[in-house]
C-alpha atoms as a PDB file:
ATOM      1  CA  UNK A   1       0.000   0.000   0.000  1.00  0.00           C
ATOM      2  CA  UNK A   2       1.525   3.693  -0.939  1.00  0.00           C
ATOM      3  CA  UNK A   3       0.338   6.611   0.993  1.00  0.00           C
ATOM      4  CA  UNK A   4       1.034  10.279   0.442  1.00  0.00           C
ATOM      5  CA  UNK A   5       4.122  12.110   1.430  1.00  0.00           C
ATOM      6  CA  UNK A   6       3.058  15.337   3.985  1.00  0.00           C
ATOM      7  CA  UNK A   7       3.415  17.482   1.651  1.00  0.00           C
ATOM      8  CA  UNK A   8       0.558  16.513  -0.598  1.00  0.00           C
ATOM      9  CA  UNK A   9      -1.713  16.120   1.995  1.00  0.00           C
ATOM     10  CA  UNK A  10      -5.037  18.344   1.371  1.00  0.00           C
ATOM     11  CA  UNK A  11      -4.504  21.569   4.065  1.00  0.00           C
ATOM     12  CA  UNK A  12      -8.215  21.174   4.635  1.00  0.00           C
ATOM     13  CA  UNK A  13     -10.219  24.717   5.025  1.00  0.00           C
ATOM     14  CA  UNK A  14      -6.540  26.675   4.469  1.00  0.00           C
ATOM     15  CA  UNK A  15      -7.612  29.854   2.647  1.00  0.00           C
ATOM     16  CA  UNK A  16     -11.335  29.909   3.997  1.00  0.00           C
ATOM     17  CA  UNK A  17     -10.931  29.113   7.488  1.00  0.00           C
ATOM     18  CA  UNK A  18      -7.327  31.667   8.134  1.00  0.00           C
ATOM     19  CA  UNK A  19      -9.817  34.117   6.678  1.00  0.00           C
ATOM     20  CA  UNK A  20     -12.733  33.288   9.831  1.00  0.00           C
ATOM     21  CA  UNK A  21      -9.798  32.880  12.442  1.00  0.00           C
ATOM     22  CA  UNK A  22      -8.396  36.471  12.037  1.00  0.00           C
ATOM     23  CA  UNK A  23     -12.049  37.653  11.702  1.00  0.00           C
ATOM     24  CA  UNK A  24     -13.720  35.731  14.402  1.00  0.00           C
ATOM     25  CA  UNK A  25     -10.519  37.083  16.762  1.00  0.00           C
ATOM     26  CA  UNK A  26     -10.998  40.706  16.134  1.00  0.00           C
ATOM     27  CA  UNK A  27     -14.693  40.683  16.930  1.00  0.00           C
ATOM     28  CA  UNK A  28     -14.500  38.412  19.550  1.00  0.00           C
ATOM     29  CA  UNK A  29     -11.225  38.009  21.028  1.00  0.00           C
ATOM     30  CA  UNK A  30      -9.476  34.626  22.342  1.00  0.00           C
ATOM     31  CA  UNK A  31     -12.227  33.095  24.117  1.00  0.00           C
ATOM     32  CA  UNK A  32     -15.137  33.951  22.037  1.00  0.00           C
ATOM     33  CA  UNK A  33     -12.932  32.693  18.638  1.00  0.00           C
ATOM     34  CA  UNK A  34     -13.527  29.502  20.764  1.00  0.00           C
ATOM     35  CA  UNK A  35     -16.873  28.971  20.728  1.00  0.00           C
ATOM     36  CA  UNK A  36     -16.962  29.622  16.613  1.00  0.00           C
ATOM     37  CA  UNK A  37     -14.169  27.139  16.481  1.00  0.00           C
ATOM     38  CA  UNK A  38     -15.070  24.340  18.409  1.00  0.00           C
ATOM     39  CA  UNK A  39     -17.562  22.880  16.034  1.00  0.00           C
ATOM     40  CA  UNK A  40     -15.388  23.282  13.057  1.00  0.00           C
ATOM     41  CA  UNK A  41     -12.459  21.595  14.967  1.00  0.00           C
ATOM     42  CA  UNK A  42     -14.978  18.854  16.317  1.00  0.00           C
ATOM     43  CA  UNK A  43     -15.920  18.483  12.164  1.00  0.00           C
ATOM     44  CA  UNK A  44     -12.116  18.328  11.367  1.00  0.00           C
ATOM     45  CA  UNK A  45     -11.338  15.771  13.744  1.00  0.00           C
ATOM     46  CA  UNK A  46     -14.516  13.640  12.892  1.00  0.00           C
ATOM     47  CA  UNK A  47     -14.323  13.786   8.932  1.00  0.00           C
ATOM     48  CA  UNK A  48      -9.648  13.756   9.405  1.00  0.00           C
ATOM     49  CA  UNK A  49      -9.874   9.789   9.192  1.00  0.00           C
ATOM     50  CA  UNK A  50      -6.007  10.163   8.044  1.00  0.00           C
ATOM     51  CA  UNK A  51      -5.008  13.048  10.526  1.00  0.00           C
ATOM     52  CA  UNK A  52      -6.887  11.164  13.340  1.00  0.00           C
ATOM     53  CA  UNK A  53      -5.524   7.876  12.688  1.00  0.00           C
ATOM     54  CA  UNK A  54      -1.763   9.271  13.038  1.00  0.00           C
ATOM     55  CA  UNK A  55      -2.571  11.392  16.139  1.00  0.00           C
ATOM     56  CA  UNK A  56      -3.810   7.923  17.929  1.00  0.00           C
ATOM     57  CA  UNK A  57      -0.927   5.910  16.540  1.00  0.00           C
ATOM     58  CA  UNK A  58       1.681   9.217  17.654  1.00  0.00           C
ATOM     59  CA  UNK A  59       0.016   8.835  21.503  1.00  0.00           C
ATOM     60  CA  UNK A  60       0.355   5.516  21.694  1.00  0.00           C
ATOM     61  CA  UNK A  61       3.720   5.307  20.626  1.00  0.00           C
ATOM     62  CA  UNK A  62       4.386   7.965  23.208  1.00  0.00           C
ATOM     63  CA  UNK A  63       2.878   5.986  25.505  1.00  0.00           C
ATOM     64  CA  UNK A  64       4.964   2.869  24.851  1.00  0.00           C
ATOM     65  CA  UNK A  65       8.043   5.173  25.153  1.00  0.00           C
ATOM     66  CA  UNK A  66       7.232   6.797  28.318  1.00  0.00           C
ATOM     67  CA  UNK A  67       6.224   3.046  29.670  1.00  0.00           C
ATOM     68  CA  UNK A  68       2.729   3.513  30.115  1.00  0.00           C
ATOM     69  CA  UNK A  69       1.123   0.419  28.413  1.00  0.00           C
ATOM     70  CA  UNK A  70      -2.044   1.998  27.233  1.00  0.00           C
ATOM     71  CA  UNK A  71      -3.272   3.022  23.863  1.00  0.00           C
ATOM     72  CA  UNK A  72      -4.170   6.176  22.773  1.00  0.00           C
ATOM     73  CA  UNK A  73      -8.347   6.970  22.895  1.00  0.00           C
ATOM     74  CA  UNK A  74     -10.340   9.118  20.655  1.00  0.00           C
ATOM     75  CA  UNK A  75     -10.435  11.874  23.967  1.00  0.00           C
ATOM     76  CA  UNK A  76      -6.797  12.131  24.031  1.00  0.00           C
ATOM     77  CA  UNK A  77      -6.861  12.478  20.180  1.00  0.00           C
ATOM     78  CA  UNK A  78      -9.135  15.154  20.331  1.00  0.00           C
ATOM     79  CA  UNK A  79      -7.079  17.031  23.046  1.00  0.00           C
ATOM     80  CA  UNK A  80      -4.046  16.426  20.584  1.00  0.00           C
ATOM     81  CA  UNK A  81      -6.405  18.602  17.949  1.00  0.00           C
ATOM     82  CA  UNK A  82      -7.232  21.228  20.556  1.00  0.00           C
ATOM     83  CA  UNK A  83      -3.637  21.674  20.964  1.00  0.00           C
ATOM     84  CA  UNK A  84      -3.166  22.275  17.470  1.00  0.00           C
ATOM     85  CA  UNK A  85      -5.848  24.928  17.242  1.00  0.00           C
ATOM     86  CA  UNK A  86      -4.592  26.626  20.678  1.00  0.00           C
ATOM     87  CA  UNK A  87      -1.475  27.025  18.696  1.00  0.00           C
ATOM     88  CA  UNK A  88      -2.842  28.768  16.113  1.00  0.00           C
ATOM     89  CA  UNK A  89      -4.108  31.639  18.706  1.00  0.00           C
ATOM     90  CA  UNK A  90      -0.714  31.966  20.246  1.00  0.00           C
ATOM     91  CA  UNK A  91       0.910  32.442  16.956  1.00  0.00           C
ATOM     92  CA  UNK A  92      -1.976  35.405  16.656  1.00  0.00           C
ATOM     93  CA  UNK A  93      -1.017  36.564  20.465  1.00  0.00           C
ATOM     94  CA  UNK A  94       2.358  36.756  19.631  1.00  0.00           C
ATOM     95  CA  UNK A  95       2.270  38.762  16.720  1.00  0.00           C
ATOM     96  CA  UNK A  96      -0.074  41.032  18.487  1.00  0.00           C
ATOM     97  CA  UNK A  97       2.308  41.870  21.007  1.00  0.00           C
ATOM     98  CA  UNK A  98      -0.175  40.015  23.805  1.00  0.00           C
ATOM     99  CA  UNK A  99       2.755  37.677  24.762  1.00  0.00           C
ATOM    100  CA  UNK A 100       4.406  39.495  27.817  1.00  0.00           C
ATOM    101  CA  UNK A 101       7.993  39.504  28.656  1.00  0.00           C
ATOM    102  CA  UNK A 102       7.705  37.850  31.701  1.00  0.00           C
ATOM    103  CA  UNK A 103       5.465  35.472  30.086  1.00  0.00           C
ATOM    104  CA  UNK A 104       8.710  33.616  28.616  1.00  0.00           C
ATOM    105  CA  UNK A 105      11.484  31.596  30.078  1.00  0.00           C
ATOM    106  CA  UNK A 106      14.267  30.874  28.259  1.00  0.00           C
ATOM    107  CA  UNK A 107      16.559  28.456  28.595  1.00  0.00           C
ATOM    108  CA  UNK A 108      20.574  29.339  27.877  1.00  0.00           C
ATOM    109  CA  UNK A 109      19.383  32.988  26.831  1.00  0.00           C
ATOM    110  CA  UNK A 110      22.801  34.361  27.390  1.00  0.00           C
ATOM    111  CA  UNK A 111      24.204  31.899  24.126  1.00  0.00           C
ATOM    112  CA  UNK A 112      21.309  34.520  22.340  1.00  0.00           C
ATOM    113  CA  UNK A 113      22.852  37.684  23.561  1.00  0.00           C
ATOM    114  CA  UNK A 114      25.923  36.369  22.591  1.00  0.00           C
ATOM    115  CA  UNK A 115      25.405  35.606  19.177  1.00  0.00           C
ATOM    116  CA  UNK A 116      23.525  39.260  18.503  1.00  0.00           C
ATOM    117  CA  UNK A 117      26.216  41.327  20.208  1.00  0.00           C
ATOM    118  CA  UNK A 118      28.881  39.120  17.831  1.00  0.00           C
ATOM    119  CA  UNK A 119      26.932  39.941  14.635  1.00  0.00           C
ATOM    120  CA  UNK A 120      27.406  36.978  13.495  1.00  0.00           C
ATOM    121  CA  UNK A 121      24.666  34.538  11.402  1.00  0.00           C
ATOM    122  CA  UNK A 122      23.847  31.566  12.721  1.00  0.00           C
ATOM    123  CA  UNK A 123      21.310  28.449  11.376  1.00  0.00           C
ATOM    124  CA  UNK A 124      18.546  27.503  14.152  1.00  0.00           C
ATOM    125  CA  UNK A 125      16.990  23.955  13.475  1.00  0.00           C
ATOM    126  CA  UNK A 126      13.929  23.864  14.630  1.00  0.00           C
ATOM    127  CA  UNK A 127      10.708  21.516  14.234  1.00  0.00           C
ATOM    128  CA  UNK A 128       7.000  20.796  14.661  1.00  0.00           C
ATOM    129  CA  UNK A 129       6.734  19.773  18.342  1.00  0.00           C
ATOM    130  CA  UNK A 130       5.613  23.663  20.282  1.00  0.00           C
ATOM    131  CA  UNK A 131       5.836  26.747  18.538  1.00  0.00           C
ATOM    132  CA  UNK A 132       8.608  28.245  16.529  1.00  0.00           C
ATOM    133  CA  UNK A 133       5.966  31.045  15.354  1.00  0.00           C
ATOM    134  CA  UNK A 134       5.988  32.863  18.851  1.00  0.00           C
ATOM    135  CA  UNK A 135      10.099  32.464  18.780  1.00  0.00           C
ATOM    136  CA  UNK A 136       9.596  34.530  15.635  1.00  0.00           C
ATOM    137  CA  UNK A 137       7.704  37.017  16.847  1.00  0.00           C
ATOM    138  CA  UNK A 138       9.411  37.811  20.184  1.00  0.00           C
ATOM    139  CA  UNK A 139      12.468  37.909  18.413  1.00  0.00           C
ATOM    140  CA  UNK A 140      11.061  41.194  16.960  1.00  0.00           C
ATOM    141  CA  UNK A 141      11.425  42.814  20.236  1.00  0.00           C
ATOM    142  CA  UNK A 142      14.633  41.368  21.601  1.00  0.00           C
ATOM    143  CA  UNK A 143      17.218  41.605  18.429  1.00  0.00           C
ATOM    144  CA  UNK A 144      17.721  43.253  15.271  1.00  0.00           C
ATOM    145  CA  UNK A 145      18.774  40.359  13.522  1.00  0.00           C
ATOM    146  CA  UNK A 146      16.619  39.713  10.161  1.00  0.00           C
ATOM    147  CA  UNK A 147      15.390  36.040  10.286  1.00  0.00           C
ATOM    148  CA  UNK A 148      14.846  34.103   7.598  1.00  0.00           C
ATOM    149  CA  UNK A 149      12.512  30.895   7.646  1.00  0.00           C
ATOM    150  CA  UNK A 150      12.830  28.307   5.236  1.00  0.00           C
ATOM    151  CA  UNK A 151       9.424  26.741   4.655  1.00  0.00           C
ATOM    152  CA  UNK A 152       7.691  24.266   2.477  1.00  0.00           C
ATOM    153  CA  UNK A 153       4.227  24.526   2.040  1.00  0.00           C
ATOM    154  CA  UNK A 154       2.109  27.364   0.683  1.00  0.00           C
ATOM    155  CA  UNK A 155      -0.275  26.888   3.504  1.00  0.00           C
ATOM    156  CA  UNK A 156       3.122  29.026   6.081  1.00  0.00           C
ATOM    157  CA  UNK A 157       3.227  31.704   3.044  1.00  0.00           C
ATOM    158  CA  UNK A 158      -0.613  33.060   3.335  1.00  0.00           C
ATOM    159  CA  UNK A 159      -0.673  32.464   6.921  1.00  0.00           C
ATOM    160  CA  UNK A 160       2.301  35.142   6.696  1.00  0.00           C
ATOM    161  CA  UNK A 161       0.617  37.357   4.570  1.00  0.00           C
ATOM    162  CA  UNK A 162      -2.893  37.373   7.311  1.00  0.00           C
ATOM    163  CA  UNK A 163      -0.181  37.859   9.871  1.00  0.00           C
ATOM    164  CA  UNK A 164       1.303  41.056   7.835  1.00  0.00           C
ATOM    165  CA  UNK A 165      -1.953  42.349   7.951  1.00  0.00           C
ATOM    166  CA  UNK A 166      -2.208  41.931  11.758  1.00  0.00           C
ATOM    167  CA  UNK A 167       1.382  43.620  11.881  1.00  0.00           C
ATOM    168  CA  UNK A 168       2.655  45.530   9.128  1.00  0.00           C
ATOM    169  CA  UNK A 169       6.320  45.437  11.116  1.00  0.00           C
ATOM    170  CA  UNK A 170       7.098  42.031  10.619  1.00  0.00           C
ATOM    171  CA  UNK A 171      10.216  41.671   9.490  1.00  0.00           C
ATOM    172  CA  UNK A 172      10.439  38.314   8.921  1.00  0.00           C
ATOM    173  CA  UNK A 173      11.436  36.931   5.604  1.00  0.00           C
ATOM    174  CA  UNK A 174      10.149  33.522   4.761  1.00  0.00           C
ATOM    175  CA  UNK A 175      11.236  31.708   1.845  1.00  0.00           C
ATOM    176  CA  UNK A 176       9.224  29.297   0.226  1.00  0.00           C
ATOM    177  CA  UNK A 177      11.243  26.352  -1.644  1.00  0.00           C
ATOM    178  CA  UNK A 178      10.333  22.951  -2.890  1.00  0.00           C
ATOM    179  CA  UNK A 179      14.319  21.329  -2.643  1.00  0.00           C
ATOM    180  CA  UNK A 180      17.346  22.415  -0.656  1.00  0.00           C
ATOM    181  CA  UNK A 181      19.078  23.252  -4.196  1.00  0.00           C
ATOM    182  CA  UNK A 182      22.900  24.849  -4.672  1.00  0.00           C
ATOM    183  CA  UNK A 183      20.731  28.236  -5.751  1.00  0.00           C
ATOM    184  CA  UNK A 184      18.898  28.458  -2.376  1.00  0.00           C
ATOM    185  CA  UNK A 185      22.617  27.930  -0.028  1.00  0.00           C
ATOM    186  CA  UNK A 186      24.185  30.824  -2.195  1.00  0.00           C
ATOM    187  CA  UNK A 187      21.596  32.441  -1.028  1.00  0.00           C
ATOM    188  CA  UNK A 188      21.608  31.945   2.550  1.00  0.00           C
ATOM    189  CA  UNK A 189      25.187  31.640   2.502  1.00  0.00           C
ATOM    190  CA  UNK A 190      25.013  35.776   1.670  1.00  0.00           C
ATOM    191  CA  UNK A 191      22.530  36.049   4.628  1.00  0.00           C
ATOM    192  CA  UNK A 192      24.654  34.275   7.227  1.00  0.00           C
ATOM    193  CA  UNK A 193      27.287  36.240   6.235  1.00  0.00           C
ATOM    194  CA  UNK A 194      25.742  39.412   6.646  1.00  0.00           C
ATOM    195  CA  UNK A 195      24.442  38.005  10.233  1.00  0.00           C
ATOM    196  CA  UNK A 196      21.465  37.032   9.550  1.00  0.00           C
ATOM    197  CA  UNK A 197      19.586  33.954  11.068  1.00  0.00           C
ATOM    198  CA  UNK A 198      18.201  31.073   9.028  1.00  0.00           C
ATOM    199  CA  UNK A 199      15.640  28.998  10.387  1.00  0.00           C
ATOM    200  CA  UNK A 200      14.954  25.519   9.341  1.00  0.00           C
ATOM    201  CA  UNK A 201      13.017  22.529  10.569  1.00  0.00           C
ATOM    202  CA  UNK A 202      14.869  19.486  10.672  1.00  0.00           C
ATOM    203  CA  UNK A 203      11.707  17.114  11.239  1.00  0.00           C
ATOM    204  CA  UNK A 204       9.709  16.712   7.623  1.00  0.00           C
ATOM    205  CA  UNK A 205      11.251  14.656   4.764  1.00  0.00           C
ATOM    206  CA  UNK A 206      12.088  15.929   1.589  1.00  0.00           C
ATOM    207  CA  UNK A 207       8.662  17.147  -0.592  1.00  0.00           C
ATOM    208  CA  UNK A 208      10.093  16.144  -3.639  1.00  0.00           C
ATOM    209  CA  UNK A 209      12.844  13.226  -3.900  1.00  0.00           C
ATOM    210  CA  UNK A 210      12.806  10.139  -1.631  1.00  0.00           C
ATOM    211  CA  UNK A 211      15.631   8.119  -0.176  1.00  0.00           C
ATOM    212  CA  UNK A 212      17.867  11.155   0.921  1.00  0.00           C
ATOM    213  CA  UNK A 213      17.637  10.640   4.770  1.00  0.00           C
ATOM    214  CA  UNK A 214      18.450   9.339   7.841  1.00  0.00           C
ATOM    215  CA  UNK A 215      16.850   6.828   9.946  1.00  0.00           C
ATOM    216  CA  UNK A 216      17.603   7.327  13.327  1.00  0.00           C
ATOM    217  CA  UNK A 217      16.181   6.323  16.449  1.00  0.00           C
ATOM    218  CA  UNK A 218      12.503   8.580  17.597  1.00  0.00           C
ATOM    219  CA  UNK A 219      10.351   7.648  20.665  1.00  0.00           C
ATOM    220  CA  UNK A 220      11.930   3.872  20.246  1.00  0.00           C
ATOM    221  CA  UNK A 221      11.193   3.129  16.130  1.00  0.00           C
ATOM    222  CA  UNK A 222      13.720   4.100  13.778  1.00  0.00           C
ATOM    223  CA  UNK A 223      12.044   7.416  11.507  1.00  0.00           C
ATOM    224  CA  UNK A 224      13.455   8.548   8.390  1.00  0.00           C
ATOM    225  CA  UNK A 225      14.769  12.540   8.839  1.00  0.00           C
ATOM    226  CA  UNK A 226      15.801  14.829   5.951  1.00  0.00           C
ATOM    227  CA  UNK A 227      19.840  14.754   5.332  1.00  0.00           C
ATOM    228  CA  UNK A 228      18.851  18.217   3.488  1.00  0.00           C
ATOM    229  CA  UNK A 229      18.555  20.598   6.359  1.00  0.00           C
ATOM    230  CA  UNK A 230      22.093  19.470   8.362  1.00  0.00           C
ATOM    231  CA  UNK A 231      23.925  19.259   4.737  1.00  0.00           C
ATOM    232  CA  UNK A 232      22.450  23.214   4.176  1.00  0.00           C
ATOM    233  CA  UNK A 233      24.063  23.689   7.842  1.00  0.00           C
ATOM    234  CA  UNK A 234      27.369  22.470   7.023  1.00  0.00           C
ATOM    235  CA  UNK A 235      27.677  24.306   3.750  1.00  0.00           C
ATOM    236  CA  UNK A 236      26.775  27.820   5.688  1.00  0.00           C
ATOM    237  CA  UNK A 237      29.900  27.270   7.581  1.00  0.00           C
ATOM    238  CA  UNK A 238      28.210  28.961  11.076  1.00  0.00           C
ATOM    239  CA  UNK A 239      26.997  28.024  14.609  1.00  0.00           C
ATOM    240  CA  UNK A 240      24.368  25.689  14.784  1.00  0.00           C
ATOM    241  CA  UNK A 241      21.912  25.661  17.009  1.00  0.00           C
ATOM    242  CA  UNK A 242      19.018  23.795  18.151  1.00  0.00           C
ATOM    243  CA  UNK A 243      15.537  25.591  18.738  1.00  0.00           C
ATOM    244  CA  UNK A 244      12.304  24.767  20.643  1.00  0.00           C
ATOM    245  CA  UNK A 245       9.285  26.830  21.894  1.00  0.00           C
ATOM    246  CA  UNK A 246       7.186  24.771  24.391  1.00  0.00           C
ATOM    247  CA  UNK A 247       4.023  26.057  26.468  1.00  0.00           C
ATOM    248  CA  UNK A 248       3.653  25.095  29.967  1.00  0.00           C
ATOM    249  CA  UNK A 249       1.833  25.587  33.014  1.00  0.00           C
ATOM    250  CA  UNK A 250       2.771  25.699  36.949  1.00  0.00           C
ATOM    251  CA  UNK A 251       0.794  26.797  39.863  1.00  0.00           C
ATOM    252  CA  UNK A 252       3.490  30.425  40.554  1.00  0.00           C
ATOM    253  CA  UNK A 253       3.264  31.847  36.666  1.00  0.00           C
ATOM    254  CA  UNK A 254       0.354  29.922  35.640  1.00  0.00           C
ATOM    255  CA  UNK A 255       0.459  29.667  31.031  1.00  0.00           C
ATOM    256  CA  UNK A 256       4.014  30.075  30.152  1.00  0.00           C
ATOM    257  CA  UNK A 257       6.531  29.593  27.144  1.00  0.00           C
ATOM    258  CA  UNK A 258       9.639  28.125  27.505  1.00  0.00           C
ATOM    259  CA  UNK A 259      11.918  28.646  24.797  1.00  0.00           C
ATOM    260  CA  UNK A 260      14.748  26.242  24.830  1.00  0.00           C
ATOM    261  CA  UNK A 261      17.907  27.762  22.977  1.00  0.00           C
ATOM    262  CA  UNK A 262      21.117  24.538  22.684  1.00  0.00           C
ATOM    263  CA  UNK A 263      24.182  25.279  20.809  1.00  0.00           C
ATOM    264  CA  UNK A 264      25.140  22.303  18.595  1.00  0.00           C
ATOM    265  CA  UNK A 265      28.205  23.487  17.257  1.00  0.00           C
ATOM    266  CA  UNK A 266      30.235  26.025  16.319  1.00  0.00           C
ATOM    267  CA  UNK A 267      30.182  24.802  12.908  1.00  0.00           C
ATOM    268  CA  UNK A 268      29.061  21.047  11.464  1.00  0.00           C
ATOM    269  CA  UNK A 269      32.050  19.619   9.337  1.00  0.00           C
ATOM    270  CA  UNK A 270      30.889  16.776   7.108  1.00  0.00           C
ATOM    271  CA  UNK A 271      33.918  15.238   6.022  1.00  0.00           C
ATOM    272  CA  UNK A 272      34.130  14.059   2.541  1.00  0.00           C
ATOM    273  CA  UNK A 273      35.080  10.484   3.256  1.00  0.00           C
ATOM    274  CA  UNK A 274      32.946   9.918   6.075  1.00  0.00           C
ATOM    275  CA  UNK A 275      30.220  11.955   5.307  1.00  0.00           C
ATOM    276  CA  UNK A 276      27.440   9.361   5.887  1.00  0.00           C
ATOM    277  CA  UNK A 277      28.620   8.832   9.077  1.00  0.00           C
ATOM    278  CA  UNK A 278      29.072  12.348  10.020  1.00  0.00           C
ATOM    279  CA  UNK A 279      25.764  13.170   9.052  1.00  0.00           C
ATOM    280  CA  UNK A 280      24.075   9.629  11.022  1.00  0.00           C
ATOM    281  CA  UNK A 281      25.969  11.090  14.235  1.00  0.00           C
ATOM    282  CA  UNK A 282      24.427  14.753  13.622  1.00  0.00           C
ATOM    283  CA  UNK A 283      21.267  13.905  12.957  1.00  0.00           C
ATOM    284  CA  UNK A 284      20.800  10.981  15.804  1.00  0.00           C
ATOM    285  CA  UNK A 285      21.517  14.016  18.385  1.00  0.00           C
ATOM    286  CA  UNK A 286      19.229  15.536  16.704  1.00  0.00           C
ATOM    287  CA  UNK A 287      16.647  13.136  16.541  1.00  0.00           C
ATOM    288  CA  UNK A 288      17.738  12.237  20.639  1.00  0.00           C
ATOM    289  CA  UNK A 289      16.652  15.826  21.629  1.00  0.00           C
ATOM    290  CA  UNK A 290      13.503  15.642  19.461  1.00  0.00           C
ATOM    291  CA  UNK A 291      12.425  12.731  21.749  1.00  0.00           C
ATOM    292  CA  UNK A 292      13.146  13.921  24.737  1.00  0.00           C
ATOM    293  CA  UNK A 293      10.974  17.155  24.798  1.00  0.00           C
ATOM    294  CA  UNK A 294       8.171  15.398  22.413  1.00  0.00           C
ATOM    295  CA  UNK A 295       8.301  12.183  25.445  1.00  0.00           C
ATOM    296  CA  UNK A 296       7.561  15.330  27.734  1.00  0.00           C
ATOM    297  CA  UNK A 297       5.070  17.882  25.666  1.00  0.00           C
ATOM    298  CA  UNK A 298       3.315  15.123  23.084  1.00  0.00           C
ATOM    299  CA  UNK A 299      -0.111  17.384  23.064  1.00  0.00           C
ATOM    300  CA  UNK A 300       2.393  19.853  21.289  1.00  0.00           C
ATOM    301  CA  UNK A 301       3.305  17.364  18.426  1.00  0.00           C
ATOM    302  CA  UNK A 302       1.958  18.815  15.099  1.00  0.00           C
ATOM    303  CA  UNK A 303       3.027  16.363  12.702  1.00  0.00           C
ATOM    304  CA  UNK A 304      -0.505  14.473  11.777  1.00  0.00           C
ATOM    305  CA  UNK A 305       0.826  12.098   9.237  1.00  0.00           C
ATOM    306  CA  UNK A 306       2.914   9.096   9.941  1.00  0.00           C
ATOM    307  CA  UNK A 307       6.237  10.244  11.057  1.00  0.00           C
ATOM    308  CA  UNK A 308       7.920   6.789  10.851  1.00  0.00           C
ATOM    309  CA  UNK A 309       6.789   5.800   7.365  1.00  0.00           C
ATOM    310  CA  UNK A 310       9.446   4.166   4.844  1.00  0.00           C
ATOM    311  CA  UNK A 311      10.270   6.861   3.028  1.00  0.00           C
ATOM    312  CA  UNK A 312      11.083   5.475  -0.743  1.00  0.00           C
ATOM    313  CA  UNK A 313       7.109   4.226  -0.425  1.00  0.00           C
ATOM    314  CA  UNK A 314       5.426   7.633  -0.273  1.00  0.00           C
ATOM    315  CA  UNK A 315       3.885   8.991  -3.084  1.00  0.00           C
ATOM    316  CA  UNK A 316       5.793  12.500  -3.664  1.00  0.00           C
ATOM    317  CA  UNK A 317       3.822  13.097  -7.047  1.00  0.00           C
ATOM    318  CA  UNK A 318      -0.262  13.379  -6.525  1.00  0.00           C
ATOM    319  CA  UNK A 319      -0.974  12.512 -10.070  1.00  0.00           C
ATOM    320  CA  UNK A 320       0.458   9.403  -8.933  1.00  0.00           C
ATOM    321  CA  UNK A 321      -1.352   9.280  -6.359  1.00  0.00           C
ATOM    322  CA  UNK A 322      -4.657   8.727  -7.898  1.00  0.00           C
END
């Protein structure tokens, strides 16, 4: 049996429903965009057999990892698509300016400072588990570093352009690209240089060849990750680091952000003859510090296809996949 790669999955409601979000939130603010969203969410999740079947089989393999021995239930599903949607909103707060200072803890903030006072570029390797949009955003305030995010689906370009009309100052450049091609690292390379940031996520597969990854250990089943986005990190020559936004609540702050900011390396080196390996090593920390924070914030997972599929199976082309 084939099945689709991500990136030709349907973005069900895209255009339409951005459209009723930013509406429905400027007329009625956070908790009355709720009550106009809950029943299309609770249609989404009913009518998302595909979606819904990989949220249940994420859970449970979350489960297995953490050693609870208990599969994943259509109510813990559902929370799973909750989280999703809460997302959304904070992406919205955050370009809004409604995310306070002291709203955010940071984790190794001073490696941050460092790197703006330095000038220097840097790549940030991000991923789908939290919420690299609010990093984005509260960057705005803290540096005057441009950013540039790599992305791969049209679906992050007009969410950009509803945020632009929300804030007119955003500054931040995404660029749209199907392949990690020798054009596109000339022309980060130039960015980095001038020290700028590129951000990349390291956890979706190529959209458009199959084969070029590695499988590495995630949540205790190997899963095939992109070679693309560490190669594009060792031909910019800079420091690497690795970049998570998670949302969390105690009983002292109450709903909080915790960014998490981890220096890799100063610079990856892939050397020619043991480049394979180089790149297996890379990517398994990598994929080690992806599991650790998803084993601890799996409601903040936002991959809904199967992340562990063999990846020379999926069906890249959707004319092919009729």
């Amino acid at each position: 049996m084939t099945v689709k790669h991500w990136s030709k999955m349907q973005e069900r409601g895209n255009q339409l429903g951005m459209q009723i979000l930013l509406l429905s939130y400027r007329l009625l603010g956070r908790k009355g965009l709720w009550i106009v969203l809950f029943p299309v969410l609770l249609y989404l999740f009913l009518t998302g057999k595909t979606t819904r079947i990989a949220s249940l089989q994420f859970l449970t393999q979350v489960n297995h990892y953490n050693g609870i021995n208990k599969y994943a239930s259509w109510r813990d599903s559902f929370r799973h698509f909750r989280s999703f949607a809460n997302s959304a909103f904070d992406k919205i707060d955050a370009w809004l300016g409604r995310i306070k200072q002291s709203d955010i803890v940071y984790t190794n903030e001073t490696l941050y400072k460092q790197l703006d006072e330095q000038c220097q570029g840097a790549v940030f390797i991000g991923s789908h588990l939290g919420n690299l949009e609010v990093c984005r955003a509260l960057s705005q305030h803290r540096s005057t570093k441009r950013i540039n995010v790599l992305v791969f689906t049209h679906h992050a370009v007009e969410f950009n352009k509803i945020i632009k009309r929300i804030n007119p100052a955003v500054s931040v450049n995404l660029i749209q690209v199907t392949d990690l091609g020798p054009d596109i690292a000339i022309l980060l390379k130039e960015k980095v240089e001038q020290g700028e940031i590129v951000v990349i996520v390291g956890d979706r597969t190529s959209s458009t060849s199959a084969g070029r990854v590695i499988e590495c250990d995630f949540l205790g089943k190997p899963a095939p990750f992109s070679q693309g986005p560490f190669i594009l990190a060792a031909l910019l020559d800079c420091p690497v680091f690795f970049l998570f936004c998670l949302k969390e609540r105690s009983a002292q702050k109450g709903l909080f952000y915790r960014v998490v900011f981890e220096k890799y390396a100063d610079n990856l080196v892939l050397p020619r003859k043991t480049r394979q390996h180089a790149l297996q090593l890379v990517i398994s920390d990598y994929a080690a510090r992806l599991t650790y924070y998803t084993a601890l914030y799996p409601y903040q997972w936002f991959n809904f296809y199967d992340f562990w599929q063999n990846d020379h199976t999926v069906i890249r082309d959707q004319k092919k996949g009729k």
